[in-house]
Short mmCIF file of C-alpha atoms and ligand atoms in Angstrom, two decimals:
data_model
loop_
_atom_site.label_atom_id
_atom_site.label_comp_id
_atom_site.label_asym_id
_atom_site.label_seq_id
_atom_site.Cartn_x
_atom_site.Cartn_y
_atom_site.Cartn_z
CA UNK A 1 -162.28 -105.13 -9.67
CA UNK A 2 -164.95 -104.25 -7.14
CA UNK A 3 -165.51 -106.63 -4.38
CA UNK A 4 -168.90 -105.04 -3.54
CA UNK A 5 -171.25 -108.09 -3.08
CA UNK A 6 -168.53 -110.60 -3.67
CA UNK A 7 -167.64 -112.60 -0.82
CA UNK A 8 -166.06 -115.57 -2.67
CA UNK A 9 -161.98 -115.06 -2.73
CA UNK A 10 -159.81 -116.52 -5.57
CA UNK A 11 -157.52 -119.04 -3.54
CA UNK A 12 -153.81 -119.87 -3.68
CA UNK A 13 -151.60 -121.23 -1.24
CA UNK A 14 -148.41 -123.20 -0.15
CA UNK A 15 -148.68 -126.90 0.05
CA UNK A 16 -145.54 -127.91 2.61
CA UNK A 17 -143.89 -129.65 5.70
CA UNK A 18 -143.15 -127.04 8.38
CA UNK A 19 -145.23 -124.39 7.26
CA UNK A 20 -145.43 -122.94 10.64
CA UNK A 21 -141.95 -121.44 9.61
CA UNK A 22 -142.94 -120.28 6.07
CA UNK A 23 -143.16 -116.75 5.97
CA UNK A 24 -143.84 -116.34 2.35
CA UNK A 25 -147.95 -116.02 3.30
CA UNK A 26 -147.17 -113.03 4.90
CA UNK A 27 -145.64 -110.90 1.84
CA UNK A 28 -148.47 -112.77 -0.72
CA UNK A 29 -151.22 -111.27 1.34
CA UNK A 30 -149.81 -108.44 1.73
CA UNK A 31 -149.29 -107.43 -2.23
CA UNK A 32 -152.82 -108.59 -2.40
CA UNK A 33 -154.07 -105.86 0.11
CA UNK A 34 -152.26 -103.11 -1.66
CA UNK A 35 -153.26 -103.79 -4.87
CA UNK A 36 -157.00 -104.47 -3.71
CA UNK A 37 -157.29 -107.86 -4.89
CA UNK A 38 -159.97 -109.69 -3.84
CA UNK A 39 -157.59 -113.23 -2.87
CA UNK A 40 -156.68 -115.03 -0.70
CA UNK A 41 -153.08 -117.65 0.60
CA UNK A 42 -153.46 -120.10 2.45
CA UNK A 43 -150.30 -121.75 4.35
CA UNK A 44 -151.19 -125.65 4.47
CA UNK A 45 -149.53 -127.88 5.85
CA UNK A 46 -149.79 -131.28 3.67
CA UNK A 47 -147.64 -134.71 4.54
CA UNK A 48 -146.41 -136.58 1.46
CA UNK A 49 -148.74 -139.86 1.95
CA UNK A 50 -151.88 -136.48 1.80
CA UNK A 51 -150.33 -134.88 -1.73
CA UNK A 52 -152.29 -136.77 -4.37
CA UNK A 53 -155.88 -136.02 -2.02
CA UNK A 54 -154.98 -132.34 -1.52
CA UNK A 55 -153.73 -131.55 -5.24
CA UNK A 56 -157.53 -133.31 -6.16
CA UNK A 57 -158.74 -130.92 -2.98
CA UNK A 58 -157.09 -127.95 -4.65
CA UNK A 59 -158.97 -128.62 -8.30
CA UNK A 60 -162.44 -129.16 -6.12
CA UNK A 61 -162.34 -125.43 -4.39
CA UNK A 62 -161.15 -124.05 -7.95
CA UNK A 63 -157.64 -123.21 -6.45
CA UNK A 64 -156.29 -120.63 -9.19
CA UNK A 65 -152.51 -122.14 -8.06
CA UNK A 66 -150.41 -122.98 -5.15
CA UNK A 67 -146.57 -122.95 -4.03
CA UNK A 68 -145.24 -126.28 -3.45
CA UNK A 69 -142.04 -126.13 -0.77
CA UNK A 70 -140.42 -128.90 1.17
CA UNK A 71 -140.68 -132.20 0.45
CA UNK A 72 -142.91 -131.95 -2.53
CA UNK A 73 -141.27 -130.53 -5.40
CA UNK A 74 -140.43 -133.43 -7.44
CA UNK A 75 -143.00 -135.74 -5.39
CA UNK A 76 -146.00 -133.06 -7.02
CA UNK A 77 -144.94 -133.29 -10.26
CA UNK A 78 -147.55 -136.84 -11.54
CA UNK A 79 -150.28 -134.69 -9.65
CA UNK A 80 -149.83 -131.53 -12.85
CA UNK A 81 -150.86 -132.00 -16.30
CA UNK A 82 -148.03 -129.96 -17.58
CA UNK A 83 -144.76 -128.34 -16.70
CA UNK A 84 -143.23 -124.76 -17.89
CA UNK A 85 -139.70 -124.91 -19.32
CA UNK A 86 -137.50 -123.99 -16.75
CA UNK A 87 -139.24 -126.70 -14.40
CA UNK A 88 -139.21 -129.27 -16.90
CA UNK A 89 -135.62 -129.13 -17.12
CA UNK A 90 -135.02 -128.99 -13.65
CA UNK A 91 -137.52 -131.52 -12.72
CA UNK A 92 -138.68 -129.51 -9.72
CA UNK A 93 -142.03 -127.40 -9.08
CA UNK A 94 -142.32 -124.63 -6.49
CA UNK A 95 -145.29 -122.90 -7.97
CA UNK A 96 -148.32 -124.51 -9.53
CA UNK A 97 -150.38 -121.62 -11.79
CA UNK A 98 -154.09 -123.17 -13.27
CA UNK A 99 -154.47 -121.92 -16.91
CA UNK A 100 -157.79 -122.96 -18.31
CA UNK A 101 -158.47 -126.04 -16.65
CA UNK A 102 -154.77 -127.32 -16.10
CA UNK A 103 -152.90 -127.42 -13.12
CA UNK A 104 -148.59 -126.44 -14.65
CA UNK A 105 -146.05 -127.10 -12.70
CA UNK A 106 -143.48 -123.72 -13.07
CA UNK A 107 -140.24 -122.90 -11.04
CA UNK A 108 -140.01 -119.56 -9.81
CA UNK A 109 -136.84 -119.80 -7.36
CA UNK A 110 -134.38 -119.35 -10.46
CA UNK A 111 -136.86 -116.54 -12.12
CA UNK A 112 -137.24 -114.62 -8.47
CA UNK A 113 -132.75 -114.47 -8.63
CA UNK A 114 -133.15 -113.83 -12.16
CA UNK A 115 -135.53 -110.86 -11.50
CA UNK A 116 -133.24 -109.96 -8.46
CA UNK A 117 -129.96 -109.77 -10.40
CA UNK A 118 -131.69 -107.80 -13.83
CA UNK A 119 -131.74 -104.83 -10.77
CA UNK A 120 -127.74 -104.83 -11.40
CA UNK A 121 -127.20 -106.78 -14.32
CA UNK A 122 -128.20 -108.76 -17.51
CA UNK A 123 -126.92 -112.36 -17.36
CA UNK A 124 -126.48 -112.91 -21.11
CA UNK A 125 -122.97 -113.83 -22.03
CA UNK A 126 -121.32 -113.54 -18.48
CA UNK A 127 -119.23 -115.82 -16.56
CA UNK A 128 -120.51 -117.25 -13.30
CA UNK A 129 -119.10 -119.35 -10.48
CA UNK A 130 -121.86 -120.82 -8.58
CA UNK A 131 -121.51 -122.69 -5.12
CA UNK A 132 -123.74 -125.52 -4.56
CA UNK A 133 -125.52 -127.99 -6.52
CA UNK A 134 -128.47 -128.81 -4.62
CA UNK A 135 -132.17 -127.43 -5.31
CA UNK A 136 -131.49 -123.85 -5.15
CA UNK A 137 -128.27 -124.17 -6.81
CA UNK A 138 -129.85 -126.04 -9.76
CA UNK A 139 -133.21 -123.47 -10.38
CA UNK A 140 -130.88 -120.80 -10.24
CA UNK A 141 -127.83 -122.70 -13.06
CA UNK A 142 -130.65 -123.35 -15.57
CA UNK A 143 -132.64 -119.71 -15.53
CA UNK A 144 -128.70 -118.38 -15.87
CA UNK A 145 -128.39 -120.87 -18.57
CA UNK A 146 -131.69 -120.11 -20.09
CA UNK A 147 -131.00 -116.41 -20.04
CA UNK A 148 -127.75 -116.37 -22.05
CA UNK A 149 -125.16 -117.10 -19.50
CA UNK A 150 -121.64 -117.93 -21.46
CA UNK A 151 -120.22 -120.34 -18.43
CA UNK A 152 -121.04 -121.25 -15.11
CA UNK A 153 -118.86 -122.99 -13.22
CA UNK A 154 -119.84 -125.25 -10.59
CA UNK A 155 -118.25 -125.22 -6.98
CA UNK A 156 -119.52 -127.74 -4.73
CA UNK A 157 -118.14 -130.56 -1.87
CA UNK A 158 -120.18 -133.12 -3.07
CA UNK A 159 -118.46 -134.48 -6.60
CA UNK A 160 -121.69 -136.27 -7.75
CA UNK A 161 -123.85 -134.17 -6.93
CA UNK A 162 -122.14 -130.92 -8.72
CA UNK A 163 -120.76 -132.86 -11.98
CA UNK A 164 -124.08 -134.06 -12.25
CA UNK A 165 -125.60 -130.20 -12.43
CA UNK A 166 -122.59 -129.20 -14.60
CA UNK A 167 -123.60 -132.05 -17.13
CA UNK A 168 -126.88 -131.25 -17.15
CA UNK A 169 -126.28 -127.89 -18.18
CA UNK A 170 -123.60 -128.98 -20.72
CA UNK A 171 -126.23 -131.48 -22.31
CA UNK A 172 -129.79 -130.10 -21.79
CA UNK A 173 -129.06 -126.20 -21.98
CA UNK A 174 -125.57 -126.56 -24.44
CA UNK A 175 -123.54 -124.32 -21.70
CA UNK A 176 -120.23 -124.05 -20.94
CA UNK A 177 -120.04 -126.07 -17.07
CA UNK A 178 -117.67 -127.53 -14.88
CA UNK A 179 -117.35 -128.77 -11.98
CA UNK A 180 -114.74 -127.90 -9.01
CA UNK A 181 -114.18 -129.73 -6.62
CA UNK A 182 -114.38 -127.66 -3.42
CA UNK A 183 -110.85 -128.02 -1.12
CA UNK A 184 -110.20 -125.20 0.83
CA UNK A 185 -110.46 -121.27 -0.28
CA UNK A 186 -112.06 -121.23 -3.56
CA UNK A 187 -109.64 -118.84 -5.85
CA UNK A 188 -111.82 -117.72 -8.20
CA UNK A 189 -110.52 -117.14 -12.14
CA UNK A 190 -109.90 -113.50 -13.58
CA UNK A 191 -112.47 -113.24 -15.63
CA UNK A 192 -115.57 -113.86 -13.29
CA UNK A 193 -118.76 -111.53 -13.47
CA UNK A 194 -120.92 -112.74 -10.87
CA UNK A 195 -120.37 -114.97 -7.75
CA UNK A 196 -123.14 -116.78 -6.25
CA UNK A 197 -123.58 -118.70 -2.73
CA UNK A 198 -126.55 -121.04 -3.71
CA UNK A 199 -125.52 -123.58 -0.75
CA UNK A 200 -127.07 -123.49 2.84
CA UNK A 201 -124.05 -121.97 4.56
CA UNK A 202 -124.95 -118.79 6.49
CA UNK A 203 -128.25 -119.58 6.85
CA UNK A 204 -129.40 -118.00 10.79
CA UNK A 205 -125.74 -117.70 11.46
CA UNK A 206 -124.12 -114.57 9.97
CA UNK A 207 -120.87 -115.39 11.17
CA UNK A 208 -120.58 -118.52 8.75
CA UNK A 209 -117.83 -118.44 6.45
CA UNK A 210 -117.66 -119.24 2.52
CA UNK A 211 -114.35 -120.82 1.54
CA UNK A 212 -113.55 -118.47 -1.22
CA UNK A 213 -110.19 -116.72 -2.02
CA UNK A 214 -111.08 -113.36 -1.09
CA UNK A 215 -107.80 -111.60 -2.65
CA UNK A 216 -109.22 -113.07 -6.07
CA UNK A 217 -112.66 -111.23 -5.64
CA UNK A 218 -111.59 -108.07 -7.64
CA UNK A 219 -114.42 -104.77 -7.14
CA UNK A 220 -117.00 -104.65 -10.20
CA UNK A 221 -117.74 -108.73 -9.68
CA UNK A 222 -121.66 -109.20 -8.91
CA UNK A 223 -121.75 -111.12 -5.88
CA UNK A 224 -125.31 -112.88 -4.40
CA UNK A 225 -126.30 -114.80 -2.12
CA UNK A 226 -129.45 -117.17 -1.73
CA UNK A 227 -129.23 -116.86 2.65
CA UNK A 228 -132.33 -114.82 3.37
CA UNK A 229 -132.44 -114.84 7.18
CA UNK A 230 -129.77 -113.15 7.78
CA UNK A 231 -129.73 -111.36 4.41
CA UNK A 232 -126.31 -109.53 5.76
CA UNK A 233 -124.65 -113.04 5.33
CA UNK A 234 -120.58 -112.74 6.15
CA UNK A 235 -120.45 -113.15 2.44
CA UNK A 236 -122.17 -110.42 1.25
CA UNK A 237 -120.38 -107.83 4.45
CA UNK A 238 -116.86 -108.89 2.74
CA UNK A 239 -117.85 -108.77 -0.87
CA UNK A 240 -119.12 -105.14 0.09
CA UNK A 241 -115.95 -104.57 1.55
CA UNK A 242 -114.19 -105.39 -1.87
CA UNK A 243 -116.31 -102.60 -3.95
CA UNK A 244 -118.77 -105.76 -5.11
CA UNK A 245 -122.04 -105.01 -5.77
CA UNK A 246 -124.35 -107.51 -3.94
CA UNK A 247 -127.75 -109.00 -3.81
CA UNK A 248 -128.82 -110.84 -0.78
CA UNK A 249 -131.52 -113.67 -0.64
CA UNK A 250 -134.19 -111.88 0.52
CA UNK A 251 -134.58 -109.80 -2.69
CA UNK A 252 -134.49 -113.38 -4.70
CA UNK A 253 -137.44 -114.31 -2.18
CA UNK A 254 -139.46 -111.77 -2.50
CA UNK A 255 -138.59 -111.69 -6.33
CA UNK A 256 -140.16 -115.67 -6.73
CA UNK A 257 -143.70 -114.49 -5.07
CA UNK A 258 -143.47 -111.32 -7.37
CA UNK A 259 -143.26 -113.98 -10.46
CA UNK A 260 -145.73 -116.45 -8.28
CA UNK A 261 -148.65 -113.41 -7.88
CA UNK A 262 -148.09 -111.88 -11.60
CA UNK A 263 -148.55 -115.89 -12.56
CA UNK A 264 -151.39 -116.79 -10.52
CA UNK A 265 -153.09 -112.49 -10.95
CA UNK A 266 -151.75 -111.30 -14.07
CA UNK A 267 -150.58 -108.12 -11.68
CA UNK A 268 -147.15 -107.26 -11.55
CA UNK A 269 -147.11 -106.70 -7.56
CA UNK A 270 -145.16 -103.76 -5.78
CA UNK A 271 -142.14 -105.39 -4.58
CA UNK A 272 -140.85 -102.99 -1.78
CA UNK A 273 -144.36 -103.68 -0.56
CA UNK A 274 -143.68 -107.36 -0.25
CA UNK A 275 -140.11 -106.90 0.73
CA UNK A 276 -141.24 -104.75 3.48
CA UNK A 277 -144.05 -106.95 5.10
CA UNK A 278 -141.50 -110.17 5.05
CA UNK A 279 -138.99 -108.28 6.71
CA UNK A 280 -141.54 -107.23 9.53
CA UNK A 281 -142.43 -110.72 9.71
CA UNK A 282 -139.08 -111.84 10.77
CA UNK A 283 -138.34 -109.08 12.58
CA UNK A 284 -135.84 -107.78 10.89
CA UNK A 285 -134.61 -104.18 10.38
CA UNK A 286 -135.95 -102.09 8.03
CA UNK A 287 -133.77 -102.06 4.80
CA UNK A 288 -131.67 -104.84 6.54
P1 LIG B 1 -130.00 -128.44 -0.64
O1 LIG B 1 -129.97 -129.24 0.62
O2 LIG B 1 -130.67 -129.02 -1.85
O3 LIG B 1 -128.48 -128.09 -1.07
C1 LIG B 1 -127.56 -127.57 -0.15
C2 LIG B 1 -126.26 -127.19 -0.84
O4 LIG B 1 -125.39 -126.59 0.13
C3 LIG B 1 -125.50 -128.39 -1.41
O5 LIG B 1 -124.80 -127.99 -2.56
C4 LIG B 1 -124.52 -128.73 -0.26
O6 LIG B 1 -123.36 -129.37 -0.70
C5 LIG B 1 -124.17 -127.33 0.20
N1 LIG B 1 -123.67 -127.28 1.58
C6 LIG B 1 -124.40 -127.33 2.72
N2 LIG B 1 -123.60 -127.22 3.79
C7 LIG B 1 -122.33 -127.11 3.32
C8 LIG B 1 -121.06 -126.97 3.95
N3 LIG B 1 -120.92 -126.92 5.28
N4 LIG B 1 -119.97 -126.86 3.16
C9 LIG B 1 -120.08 -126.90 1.80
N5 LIG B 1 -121.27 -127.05 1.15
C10 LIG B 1 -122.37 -127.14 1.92
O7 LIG B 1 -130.63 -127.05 -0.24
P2 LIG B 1 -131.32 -125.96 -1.20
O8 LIG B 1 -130.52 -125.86 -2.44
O9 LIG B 1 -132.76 -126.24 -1.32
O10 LIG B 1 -131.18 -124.65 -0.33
C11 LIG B 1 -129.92 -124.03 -0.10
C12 LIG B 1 -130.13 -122.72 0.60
O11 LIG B 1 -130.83 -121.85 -0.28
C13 LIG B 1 -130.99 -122.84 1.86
O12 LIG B 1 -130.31 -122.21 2.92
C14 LIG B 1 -132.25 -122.10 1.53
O13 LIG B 1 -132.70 -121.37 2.64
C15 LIG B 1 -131.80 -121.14 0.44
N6 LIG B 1 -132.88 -120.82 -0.49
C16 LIG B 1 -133.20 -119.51 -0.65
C17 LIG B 1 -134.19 -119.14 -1.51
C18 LIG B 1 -134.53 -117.69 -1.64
O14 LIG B 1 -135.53 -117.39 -2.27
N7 LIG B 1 -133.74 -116.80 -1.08
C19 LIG B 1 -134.95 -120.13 -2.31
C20 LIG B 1 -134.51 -121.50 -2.09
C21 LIG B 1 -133.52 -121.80 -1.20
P3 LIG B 1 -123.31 -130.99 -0.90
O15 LIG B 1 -123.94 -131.26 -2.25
O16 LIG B 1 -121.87 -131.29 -0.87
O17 LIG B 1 -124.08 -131.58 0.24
#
């Protein structure tokens, strides 16, 4: 579209706490520049007692969407007049996309890994083991479960919080699920496809170590990771190490603001372009 005489922007944004340390503004913009399209993100930083007044502010400028991170996923949710599937079931919003005159809550941190692990393989009918159970964990168990996964087994320290993912899995998305208990080195059952860390371990420390069995991580098993800073978590180094193939978090990053621009644009942005700009941003090595 031509921007000549334009000087009105179509505005998205992130709505968080911290967001000083949110780099995702940086990739967004950036996938706008290439593709020459005339919007803009905004990072804004909103407390929980401001949500209600700056979802209403968001309508008022005609915001075509905005990310919600930290602490307003669930909070943002009485603010939307609808919800998309995958969010629904998983009761959390990260991306809010205006269609017609409705603010809908989606969920695009399941769909970005989703997108991340079609580059090696296709979900439907494998068998996953999945540490974690917390917010991550969960967007990323129900887009597996919504794209055909046969089991996914849940590995987490926390009992209620994992059998409480592995039942809703069992009882909203009629999949296989489990939960084990974590104690010690994880051995992990012949039979496992793909291996995912979806807990908070490794995260700035790339030294941090996964309690998993390595002798029972046989080559050909899919392993990925959610830690984006360092993407070269400990985990993914050894899995490498074992013939795995591996995704690290950074691809499932940049993956959620691919699906967050082709919501809010209808473009299907250049990810190497956004993958690149985010890695400048924390200053990390090219191809890191
Ligand atoms: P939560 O706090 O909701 O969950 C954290 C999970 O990690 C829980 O399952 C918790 O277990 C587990 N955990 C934390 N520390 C330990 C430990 N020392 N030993 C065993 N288990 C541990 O966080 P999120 O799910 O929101 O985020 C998790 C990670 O995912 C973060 O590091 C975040 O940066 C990353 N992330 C990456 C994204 C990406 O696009 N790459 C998107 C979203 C998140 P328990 O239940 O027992 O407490």
């Amino acid at each position: 579209m031509s921007t000549h005489g334009n000087f009105l922007h179509e505005l998205v944004g992130s709505m968080s706490q911290g967001a000083a340390g949110n780099p995702t503004v940086v990739m967004i913009e950036a996938a706008f520049k290439h593709h020459g399209l005339h919007w803009r993100y905004i990072n804004m930083e909103v407390a929980p007692e401001d949500l209600a007044a700056a979802v209403r502010g968001a309508r008022a400028m005609g915001f075509r969407g905005f990310n919600c991170s930290l602490p307003h996923k669930v909070t943002v949710i009485p603010h939307l007049d609808g919800l998309g599937e995958s969010a629904s079931v998983m009761g959390a919003v990260n991306c809010v996309v205006r269609r017609g005159d409705k603010f809908i809550g989606e969920n695009t941190d399941g769909k970005g890994f989703l997108k991340s692990l079609a580059t090696v393989t296709d979900p439907k009918g494998k068998t996953v083991v999945l540490f974690g159970a917390g917010g991550a964990a969960r967007a990323i168990a129900v887009e597996l479960a919504l794209a055909g996964a046969k089991r996914i087994t849940i590995v987490n320290r926390s009992e209620s919080r994992g059998s409480e993912l592995a039942r809703l899995l069992r009882e909203k998305l009629s999949i296989e699920s489990e939960l084990v208990s974590w104690r010690g080195d994880h051995a992990l059952a012949a039979g496992t496809d793909i291996v995912i860390n979806a807990t908070s371990i490794g995260l700035y420390d790339a030294d941090a170590r996964l309690c998993l069995d390595l002798s029972t991580l046989r080559s050909g098993v899919i392993v990925a990771d959610v830690i984006g800073n360092p993407p070269r978590t400990r985990l993914i180094r050894d899995a490498e190490a074992r013939g795995c193939r591996v995704l690290d978090g950074l691809g499932m990053l940049v993956n959620q603001g691919v699906v967050g621009v082709q919501y809010w644009t209808g473009v299907e942005p250049d990810a190497c372009v956004m993958r690149k700009a985010l890695e400048e941003a924390l200053g990390l090595p090219r191809n890191s």
